[in-house]
Tab-separated table of C-alpha atoms in Angstrom:
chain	number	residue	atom	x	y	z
A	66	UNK	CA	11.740	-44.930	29.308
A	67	UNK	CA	15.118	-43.936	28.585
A	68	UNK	CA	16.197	-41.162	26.086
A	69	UNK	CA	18.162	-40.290	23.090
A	70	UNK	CA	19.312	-36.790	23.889
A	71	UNK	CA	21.885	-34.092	21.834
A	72	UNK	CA	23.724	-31.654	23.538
A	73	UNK	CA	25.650	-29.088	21.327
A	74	UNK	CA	28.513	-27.315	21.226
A	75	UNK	CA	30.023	-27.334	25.377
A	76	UNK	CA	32.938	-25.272	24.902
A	77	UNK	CA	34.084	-25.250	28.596
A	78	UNK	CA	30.475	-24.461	30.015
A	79	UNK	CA	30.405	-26.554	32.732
A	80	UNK	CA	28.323	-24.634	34.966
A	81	UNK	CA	25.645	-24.305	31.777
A	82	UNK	CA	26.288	-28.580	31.379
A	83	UNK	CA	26.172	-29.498	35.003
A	84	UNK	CA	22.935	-26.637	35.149
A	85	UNK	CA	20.979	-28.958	32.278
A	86	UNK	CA	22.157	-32.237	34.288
A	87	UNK	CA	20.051	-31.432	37.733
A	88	UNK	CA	17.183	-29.056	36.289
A	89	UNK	CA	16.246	-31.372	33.176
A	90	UNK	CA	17.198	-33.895	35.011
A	91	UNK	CA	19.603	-36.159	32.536
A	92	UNK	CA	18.714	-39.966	33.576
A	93	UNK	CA	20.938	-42.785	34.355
A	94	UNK	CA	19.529	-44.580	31.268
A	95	UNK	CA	19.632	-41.966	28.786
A	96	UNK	CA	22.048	-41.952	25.943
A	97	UNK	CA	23.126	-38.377	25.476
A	98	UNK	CA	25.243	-37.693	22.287
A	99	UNK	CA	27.547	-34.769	22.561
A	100	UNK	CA	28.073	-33.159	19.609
A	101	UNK	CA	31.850	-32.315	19.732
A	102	UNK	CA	33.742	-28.881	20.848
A	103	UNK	CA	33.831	-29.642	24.317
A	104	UNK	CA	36.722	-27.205	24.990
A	105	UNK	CA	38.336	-23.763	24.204
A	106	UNK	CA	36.807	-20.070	24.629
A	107	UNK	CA	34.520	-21.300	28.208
A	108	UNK	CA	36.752	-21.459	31.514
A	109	UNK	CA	36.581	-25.192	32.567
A	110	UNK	CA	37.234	-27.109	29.922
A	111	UNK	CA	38.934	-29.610	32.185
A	112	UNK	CA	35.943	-29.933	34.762
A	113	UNK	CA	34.079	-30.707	30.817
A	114	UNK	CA	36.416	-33.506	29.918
A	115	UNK	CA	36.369	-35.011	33.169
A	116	UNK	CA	32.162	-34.820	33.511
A	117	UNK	CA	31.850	-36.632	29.849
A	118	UNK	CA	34.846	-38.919	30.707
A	119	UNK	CA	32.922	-40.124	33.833
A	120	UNK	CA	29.986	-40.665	31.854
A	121	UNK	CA	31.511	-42.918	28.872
A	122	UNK	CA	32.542	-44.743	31.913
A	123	UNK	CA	28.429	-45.815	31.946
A	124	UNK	CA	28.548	-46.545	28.864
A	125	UNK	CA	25.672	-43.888	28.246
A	126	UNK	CA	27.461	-41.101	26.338
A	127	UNK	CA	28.465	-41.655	22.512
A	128	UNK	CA	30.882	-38.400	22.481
A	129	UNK	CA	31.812	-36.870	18.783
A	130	UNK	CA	34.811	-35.064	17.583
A	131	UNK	CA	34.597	-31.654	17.226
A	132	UNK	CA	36.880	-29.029	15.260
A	133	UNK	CA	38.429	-27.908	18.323
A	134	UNK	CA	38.986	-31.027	19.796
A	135	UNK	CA	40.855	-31.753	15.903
A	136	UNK	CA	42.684	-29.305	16.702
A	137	UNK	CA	43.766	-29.523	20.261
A	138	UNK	CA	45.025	-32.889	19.160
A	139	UNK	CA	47.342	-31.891	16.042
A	140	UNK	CA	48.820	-29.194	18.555
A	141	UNK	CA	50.103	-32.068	20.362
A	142	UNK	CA	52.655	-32.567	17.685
A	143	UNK	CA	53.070	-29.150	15.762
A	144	UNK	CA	54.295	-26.779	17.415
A	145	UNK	CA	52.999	-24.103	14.323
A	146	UNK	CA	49.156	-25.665	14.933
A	147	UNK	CA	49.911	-25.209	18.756
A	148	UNK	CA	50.500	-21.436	18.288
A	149	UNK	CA	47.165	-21.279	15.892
A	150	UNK	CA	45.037	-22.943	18.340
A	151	UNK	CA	46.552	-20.197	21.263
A	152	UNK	CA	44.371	-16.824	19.727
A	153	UNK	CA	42.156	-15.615	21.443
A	154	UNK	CA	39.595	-16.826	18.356
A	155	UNK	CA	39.858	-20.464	18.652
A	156	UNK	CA	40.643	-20.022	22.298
A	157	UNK	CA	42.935	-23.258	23.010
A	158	UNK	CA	44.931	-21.019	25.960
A	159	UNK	CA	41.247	-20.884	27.974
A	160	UNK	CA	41.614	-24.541	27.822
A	161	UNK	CA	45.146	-24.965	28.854
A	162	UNK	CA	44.347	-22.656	31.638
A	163	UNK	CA	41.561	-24.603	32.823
A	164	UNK	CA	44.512	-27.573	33.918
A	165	UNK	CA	46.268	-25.152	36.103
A	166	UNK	CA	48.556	-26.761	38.889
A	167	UNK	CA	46.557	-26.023	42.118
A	168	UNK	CA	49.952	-24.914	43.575
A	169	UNK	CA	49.239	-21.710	40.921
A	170	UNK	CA	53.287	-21.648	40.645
A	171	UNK	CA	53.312	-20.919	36.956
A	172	UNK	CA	51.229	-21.121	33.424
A	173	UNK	CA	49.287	-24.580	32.838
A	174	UNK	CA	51.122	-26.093	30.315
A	175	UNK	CA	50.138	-28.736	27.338
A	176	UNK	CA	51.799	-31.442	29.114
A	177	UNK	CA	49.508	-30.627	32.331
A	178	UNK	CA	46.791	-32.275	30.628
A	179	UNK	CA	46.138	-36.056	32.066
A	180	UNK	CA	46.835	-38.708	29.431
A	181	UNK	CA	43.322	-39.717	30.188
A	182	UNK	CA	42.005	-36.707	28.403
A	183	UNK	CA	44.116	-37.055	25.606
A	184	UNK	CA	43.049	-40.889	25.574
A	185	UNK	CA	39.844	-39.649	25.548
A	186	UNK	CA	39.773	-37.197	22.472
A	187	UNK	CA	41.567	-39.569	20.617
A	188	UNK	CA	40.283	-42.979	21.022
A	189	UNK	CA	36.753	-42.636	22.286
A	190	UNK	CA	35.604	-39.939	20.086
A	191	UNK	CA	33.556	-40.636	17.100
A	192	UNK	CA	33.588	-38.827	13.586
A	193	UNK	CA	29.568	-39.336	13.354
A	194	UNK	CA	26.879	-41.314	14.701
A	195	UNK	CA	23.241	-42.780	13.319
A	196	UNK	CA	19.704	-43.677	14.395
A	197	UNK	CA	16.856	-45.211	12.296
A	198	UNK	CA	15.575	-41.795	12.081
A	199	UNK	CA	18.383	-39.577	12.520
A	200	UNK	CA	21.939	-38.704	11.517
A	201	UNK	CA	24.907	-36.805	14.334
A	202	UNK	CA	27.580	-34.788	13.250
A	203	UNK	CA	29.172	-31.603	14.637
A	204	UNK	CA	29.267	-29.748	11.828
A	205	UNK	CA	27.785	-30.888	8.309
A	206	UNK	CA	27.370	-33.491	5.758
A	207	UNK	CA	27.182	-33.985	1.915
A	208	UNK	CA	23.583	-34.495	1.436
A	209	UNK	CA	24.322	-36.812	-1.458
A	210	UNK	CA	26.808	-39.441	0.822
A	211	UNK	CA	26.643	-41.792	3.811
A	212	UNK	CA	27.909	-40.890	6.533
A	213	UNK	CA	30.804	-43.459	6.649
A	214	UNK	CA	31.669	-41.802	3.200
A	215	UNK	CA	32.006	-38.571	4.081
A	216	UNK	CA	35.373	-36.312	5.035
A	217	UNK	CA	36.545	-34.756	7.745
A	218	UNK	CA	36.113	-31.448	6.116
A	219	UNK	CA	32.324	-31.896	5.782
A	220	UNK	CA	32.019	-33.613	9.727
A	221	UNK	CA	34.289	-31.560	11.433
A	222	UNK	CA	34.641	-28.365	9.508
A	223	UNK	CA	31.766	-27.030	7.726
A	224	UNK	CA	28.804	-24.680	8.223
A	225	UNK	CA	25.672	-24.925	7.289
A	226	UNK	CA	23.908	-22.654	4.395
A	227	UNK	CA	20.570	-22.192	5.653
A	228	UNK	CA	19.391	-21.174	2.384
A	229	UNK	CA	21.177	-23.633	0.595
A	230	UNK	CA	21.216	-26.663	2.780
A	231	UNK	CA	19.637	-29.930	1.049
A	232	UNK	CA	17.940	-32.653	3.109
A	233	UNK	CA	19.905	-36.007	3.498
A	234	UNK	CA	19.707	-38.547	0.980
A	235	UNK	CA	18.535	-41.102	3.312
A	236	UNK	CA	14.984	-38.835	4.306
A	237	UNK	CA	16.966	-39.201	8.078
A	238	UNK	CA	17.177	-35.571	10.001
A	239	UNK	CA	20.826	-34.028	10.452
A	240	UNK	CA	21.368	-32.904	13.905
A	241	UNK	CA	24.857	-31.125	13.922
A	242	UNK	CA	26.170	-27.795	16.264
A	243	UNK	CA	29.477	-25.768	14.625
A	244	UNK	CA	27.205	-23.189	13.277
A	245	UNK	CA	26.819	-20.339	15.574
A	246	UNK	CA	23.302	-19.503	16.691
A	247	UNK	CA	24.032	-16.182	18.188
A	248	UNK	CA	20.503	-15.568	19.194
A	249	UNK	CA	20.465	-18.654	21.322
A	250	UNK	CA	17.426	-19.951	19.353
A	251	UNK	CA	17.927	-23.463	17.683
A	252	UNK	CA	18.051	-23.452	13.869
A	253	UNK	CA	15.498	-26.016	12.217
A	254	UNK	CA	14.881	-26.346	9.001
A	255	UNK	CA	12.905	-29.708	9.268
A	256	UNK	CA	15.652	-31.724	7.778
A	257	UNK	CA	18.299	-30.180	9.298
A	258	UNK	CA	18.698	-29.166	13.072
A	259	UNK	CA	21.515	-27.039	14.621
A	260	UNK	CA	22.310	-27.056	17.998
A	261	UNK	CA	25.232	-25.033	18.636
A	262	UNK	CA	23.853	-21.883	20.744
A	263	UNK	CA	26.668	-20.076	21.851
A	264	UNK	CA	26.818	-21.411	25.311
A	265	UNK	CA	30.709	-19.526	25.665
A	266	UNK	CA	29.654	-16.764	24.250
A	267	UNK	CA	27.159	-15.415	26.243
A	268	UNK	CA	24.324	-17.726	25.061
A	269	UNK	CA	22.729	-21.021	25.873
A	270	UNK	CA	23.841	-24.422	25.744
A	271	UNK	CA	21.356	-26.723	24.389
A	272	UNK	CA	19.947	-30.788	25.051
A	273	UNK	CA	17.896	-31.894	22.416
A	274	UNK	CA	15.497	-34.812	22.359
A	275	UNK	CA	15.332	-35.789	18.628
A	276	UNK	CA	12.168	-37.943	18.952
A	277	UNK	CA	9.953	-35.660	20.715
A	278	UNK	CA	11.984	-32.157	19.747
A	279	UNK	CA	11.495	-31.000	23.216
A	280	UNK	CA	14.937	-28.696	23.797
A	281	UNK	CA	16.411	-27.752	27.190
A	282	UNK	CA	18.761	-24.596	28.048
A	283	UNK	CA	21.390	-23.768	30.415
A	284	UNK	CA	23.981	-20.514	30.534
A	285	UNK	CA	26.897	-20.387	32.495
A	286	UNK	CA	24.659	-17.982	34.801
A	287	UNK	CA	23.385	-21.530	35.963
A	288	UNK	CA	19.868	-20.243	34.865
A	289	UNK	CA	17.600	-22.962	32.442
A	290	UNK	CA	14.135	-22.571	29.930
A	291	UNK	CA	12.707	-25.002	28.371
A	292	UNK	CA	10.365	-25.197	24.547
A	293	UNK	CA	9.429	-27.595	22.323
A	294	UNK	CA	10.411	-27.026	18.533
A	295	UNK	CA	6.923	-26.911	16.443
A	296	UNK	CA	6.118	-29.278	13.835
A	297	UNK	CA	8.082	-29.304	10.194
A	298	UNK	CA	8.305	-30.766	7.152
A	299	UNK	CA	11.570	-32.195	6.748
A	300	UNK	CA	11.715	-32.854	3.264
């Protein structure tokens, strides 16, 4: 029977991605939902881009845009965001890097990046995406709004409150990354669950399945656990 599965925040893991792929194992028939920030901080952002691009090409991957991936874009065409993007914070020249020239002549440069990929983060991304029981995002949304009235700023850019969070008007459980989980457990909260769990820095990047809440983990280490998320009321 085939799957709805979340996967949070990639940031150039590929050996933690590719680690989930053959230990969990990910199906042909699964729908996996990536939850955005598939580049920047991790080495191999490029061998990311071209593992999700190959499996949109299935049609079983519904990817959504993440803050770094809004970003990457604008630095396309502002020079000023381009610099931003470079620190060593939001980590955009790990993902430059990552498209290297195999002659290793000089630095990777923006324009080293296949049109594909750019293609990719800007038409095939989504902002959010919905189930009967449950709502994607990367980062957040206004309890009070549908999701195809929310903003960027809520979707893309903000954190969750754990103490203040508020359950979604429509009784459906957010599943979002963007908020750090530096101990490399998930965050629930019943009505809201956060997957991002530091997989570049140092922690574990996590598959969800939604329906059953069984979780998978890989690290770029290539080593993988397993747990089930216990019971909640998500009110």
């Amino acid at each position: 029977m085939s799957r709805i599965l979340a996967i949070g925040d990639i940031h150039g893991s590929y050996i933690a991605l590719t680690t989930l792929a053959e230990c969990m194992p990910f199906a042909d028939d699964d729908m996996i939902i990536t939850l955005g920030d598939y580049v920047d901080r991790g080495p191999r952002s490029r061998q990311v881009m071209d593992w999700l691009i190959a499996r949109y090409a299935t049609g079983k991957l519904i990817p959504l845009l993440g803050n770094h991936e809004s970003i990457m874009l604008q630095s396309r065409r502002d020079s000023v965001t381009m610099k931003a993007w470079f620190n060593d914070y939001i980590g955009g020249r790990a993902t430059v890097d990552s498209y290297m020239p195999e002659s290793g002549e000089r630095y990777a440069r923006l324009t080293d990046i296949p049109e594909a990929h750019w293609f990719f983060l800007q038409q095939q991304t989504r902002r959010y995406y919905e189930t009967e029981t449950h709502l994607f995002v990367h980062a957040n949304a206004n309890p009070k709004l549908p999701l195809e009235a929310q903003n960027d700023e809520a979707l893309i850019w903000q954190h969750l409150n754990r103490d203040s969070q508020r359950a979604h008007v429509s009784g459906k459980i957010l599943v979002c990354g963007h908020t750090a989980q530096r101990s490399g457990e998930v965050l629930d909260l019943g009505h809201t669950i956060c997957i991002d769990t530091t997989a570049a820095g140092g922690g574990w990047l996590t598959c969800l399945d939604p329906m059953t809440r069984d979780y998978w983990q890989a690290n770029e280490k290539g080593e993988f656990r397993s747990g089930r998320l216990l019971p909640k009321n998500s009110g």
